[in-house]
mmCIF file of C-alpha atoms and ligand atoms in Angstrom:
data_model
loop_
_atom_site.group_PDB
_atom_site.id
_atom_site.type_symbol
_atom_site.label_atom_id
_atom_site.label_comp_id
_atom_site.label_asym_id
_atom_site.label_seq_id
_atom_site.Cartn_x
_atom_site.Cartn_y
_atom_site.Cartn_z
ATOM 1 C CA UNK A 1 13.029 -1.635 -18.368
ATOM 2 C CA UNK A 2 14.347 1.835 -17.218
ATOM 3 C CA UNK A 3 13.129 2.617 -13.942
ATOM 4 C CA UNK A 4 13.536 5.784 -10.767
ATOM 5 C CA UNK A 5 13.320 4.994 -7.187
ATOM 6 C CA UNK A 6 11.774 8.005 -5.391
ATOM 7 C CA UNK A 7 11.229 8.605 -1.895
ATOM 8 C CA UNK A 8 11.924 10.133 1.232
ATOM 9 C CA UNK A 9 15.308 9.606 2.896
ATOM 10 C CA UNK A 10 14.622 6.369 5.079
ATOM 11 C CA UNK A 11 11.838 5.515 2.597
ATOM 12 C CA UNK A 12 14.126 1.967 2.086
ATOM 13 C CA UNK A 13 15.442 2.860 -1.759
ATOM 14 C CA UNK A 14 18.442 1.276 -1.591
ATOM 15 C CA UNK A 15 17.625 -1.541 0.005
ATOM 16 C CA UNK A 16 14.378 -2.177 -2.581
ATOM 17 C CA UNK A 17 17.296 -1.263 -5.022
ATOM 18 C CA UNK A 18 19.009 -4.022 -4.046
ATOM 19 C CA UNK A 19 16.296 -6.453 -4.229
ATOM 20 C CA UNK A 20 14.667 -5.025 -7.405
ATOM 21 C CA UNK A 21 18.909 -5.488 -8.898
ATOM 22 C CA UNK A 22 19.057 -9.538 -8.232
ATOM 23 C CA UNK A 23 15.295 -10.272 -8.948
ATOM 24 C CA UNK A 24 14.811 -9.018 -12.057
ATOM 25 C CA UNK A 25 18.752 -8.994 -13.116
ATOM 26 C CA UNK A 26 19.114 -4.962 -13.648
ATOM 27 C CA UNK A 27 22.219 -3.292 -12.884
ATOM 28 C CA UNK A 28 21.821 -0.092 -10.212
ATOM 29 C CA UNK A 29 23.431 3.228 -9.353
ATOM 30 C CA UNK A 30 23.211 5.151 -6.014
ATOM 31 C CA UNK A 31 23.775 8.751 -6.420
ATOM 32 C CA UNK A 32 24.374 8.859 -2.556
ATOM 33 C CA UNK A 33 26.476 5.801 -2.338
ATOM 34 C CA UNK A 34 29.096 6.845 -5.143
ATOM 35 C CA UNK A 35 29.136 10.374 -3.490
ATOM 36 C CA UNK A 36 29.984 8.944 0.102
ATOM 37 C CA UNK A 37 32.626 6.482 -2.038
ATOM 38 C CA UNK A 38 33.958 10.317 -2.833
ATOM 39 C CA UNK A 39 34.001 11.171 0.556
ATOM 40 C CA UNK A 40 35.498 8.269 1.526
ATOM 41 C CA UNK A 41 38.266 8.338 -0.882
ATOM 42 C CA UNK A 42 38.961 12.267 -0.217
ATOM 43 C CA UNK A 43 38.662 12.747 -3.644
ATOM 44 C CA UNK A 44 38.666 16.699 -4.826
ATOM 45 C CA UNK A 45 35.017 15.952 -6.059
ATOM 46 C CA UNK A 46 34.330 14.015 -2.275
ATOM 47 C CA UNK A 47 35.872 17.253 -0.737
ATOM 48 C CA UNK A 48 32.752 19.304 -2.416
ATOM 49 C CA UNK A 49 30.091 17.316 -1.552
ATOM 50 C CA UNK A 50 31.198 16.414 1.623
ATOM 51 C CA UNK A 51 30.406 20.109 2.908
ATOM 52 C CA UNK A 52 26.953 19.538 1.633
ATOM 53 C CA UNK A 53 26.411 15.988 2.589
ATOM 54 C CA UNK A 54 27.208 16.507 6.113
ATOM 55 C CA UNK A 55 24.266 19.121 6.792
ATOM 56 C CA UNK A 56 21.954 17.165 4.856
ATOM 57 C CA UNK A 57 22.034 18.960 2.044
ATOM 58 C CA UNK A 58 22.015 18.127 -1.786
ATOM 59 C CA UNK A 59 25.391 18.144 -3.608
ATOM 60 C CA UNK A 60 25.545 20.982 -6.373
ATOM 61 C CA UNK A 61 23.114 18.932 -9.371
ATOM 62 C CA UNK A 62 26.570 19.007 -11.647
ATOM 63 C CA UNK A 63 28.070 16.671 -9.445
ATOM 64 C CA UNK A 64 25.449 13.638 -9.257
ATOM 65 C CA UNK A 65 24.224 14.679 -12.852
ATOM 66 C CA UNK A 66 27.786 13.581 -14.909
ATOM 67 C CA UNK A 67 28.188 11.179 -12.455
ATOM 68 C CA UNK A 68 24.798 9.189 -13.787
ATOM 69 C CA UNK A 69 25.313 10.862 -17.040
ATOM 70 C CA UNK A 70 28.658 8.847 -17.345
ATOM 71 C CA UNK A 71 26.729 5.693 -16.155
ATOM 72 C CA UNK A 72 23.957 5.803 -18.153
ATOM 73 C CA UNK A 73 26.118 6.328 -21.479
ATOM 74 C CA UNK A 74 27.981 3.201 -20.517
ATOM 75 C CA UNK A 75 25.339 0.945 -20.453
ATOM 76 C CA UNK A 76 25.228 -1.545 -22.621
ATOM 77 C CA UNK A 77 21.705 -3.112 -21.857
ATOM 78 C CA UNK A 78 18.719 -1.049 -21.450
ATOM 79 C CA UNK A 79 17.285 -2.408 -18.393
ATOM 80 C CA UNK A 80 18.773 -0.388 -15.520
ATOM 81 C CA UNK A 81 17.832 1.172 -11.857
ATOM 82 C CA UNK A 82 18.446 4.930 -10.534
ATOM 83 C CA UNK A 83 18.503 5.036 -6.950
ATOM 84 C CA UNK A 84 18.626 8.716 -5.593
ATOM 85 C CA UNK A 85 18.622 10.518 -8.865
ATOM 86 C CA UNK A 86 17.184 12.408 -9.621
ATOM 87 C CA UNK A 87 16.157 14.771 -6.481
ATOM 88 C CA UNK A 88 14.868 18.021 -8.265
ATOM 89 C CA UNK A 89 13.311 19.317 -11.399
ATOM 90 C CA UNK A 90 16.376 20.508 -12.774
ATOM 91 C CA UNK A 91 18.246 17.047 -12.372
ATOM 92 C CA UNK A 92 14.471 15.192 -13.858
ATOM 93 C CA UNK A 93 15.357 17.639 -17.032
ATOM 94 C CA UNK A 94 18.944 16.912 -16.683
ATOM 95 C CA UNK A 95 17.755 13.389 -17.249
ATOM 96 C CA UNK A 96 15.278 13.245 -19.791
ATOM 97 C CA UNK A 97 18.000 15.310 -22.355
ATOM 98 C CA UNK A 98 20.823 12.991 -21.489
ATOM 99 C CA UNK A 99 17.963 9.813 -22.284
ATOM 100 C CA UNK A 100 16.896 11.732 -25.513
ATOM 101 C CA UNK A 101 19.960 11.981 -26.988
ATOM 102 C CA UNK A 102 20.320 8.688 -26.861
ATOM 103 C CA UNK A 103 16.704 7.621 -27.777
ATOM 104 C CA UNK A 104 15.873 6.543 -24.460
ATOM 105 C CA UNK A 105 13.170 7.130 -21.585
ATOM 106 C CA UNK A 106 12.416 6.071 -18.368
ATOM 107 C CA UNK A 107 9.519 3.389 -18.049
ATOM 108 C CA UNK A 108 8.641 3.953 -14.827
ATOM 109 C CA UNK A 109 8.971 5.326 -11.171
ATOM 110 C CA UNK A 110 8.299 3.749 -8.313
ATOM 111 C CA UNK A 111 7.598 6.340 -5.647
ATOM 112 C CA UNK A 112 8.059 4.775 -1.693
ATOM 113 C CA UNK A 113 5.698 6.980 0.528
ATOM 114 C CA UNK A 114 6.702 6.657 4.106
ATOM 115 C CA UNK A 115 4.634 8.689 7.122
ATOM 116 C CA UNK A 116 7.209 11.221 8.401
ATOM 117 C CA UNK A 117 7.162 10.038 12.179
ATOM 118 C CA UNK A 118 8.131 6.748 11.018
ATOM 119 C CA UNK A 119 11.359 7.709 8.578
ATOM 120 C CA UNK A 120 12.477 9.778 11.557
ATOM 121 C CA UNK A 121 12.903 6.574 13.811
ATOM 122 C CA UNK A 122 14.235 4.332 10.698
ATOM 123 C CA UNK A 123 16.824 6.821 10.028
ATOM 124 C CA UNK A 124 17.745 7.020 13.891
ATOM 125 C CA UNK A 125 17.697 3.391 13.667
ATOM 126 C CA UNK A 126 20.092 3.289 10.858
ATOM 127 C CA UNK A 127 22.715 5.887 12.643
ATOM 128 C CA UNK A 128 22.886 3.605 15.557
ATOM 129 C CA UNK A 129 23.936 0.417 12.708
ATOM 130 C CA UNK A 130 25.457 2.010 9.665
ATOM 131 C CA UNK A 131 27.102 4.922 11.634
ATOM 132 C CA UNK A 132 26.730 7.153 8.654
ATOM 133 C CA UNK A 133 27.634 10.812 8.839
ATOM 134 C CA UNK A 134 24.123 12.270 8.004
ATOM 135 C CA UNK A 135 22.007 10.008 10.198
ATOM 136 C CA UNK A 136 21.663 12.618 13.673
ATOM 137 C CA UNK A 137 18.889 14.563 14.598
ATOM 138 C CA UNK A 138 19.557 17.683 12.975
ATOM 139 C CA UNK A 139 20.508 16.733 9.684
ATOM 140 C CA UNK A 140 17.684 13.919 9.536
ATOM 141 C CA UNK A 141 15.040 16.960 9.992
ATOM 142 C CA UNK A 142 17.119 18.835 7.268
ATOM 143 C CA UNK A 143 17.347 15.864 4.743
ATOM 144 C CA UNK A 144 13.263 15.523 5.197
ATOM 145 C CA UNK A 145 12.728 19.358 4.523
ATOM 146 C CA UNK A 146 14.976 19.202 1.448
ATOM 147 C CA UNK A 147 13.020 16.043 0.471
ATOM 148 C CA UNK A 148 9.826 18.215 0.930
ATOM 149 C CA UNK A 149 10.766 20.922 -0.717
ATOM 150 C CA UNK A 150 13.330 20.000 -3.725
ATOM 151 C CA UNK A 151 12.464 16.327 -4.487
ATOM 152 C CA UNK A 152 8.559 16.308 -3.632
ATOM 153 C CA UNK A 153 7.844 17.890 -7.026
ATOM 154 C CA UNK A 154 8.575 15.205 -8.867
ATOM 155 C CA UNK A 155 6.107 13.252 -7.904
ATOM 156 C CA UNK A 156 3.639 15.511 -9.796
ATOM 157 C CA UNK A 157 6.446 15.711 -12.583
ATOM 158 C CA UNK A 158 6.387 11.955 -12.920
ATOM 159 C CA UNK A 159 2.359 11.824 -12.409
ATOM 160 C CA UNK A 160 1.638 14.181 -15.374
ATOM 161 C CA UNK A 161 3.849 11.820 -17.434
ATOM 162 C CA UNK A 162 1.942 9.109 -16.194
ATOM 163 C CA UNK A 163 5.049 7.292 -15.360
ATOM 164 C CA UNK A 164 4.398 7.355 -10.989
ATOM 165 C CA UNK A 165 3.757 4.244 -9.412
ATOM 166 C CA UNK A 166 2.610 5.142 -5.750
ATOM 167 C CA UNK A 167 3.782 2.758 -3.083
ATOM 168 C CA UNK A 168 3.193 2.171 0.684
ATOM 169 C CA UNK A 169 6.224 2.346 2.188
ATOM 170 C CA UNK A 170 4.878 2.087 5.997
ATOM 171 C CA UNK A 171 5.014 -1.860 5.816
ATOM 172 C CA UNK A 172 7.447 -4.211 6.360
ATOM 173 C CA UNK A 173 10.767 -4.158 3.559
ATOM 174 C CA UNK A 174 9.192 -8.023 2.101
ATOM 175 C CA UNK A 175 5.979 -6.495 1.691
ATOM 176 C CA UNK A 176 6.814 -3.742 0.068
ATOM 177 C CA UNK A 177 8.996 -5.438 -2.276
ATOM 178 C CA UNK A 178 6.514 -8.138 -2.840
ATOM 179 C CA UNK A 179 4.373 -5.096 -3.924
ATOM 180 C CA UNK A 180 6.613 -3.599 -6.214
ATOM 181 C CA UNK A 181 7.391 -7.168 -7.407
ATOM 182 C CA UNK A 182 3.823 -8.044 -8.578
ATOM 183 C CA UNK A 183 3.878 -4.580 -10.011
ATOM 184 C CA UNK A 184 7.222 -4.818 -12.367
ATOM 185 C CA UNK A 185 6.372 -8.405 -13.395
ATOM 186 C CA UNK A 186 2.899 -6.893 -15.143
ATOM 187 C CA UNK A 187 5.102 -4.060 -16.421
ATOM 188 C CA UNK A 188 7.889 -6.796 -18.060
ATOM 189 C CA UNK A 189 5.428 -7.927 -20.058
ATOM 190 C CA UNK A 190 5.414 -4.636 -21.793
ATOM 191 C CA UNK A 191 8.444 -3.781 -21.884
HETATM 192 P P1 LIG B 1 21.085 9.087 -0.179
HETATM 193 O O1 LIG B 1 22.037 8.003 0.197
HETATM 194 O O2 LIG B 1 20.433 8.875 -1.512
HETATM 195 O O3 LIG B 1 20.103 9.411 0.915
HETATM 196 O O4 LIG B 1 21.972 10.422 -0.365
HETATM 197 C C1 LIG B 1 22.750 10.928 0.704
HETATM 198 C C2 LIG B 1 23.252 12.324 0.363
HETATM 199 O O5 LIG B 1 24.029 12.309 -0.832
HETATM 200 C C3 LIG B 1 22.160 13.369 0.123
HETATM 201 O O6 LIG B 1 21.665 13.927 1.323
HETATM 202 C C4 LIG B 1 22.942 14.389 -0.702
HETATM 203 O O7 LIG B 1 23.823 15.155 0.093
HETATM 204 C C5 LIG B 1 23.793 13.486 -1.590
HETATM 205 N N1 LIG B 1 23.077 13.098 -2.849
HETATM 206 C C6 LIG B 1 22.770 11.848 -3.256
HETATM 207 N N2 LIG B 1 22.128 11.867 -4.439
HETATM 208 C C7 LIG B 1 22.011 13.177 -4.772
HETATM 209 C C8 LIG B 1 21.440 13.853 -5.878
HETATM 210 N N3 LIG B 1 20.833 13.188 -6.893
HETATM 211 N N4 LIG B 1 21.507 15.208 -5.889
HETATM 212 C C9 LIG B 1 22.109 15.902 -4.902
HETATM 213 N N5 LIG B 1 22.646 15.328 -3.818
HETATM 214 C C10 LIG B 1 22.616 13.966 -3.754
#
């Protein structure tokens, strides 16, 4: 089973990621966590997105694109998670030519809808633990507004394919997992 996480920023994707990984025994890839690794590492690729990352902005679409592209070609099971990827049109055709020429596709995507009041105090929650870079104010309001305006479309994208799986992601993290549990065991027995 091939699936997307989509959401908001603060919608809880990497931590459902993380769940969805050990439960169901799927490896994962975080666009954003292997471009803060970058970052980290000062790498000449971390000194790009770095510029972008810090105003809340998406790295160019090469960037995260080969990096998944890479992934995705080393696979050697089929059953895998995208976390963060892809965050625009462009990246969701990106994706579907890189699956094709391998005979692939995605099986589903499981889209986290979080009430923007509430992913404003979660990420202002998260600054305060996790200390991360793009967690203020500023850049939170940014990060939604890209979210609105770049990633949004692919819910309709994903709809038309009849691939979207709409989630509530206003409860608690168990619930919501135990949602998108009892939803992925009905789809194993598919796929
Ligand atoms: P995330 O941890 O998924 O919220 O991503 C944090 C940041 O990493 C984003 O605000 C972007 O700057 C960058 N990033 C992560 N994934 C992508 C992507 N697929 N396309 C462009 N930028 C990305």
């Amino acid at each position: 089973m091939r699936i997307i996480l989509l959401g908001p920023p603060g919608a809880g994707k990497g931590t459902q990621a993380g769940y969805i990984s050990k439960n169901f025994n799927i490896k994962k890839i975080s666009t954003g966590n292997l471009v803060r690794s970058h970052i980290k590492e000062n790498t000449e690729l971390g000194k790009i997105a770095n510029e972008y990352y810090i105003k809340g902005d998406l790295v160019p679409d090469k960037i995260p694109t080969n990096m998944v592209k890479e992934w995705i070609l080393n696979q050697t099971d089929s059953k895998w998670l995208l976390d963060g990827f892809p965050r625009n049109i462009n990246q969701a055709e990106s994706l579907n030519n890189i699956l094709s020429s391998v005979n692939s596709n995605i099986n589903t995507v499981l889209f986290i809808n979080v009430d923007t009041k509430l992913l404003i105090e979660r990420l202002l929650n998260r600054q305060s633990i996790e200390n991360r870079s793009d967690d203020n104010l500023e850049t939170i309001k940014n990060r939604i507004s890209i979210y609105e305006k770049e990633t949004s479309p692919l819910i309709g994208f994903y709809n038309d394919k009849k691939l979207l799986y709409k989630i509530n992601g206003n409860k608690p993290i168990k619930s919501v997992y135990q949602e998108i549990e009892n939803y992925l065991k009905k789809k194993c027995r598919i796929y």
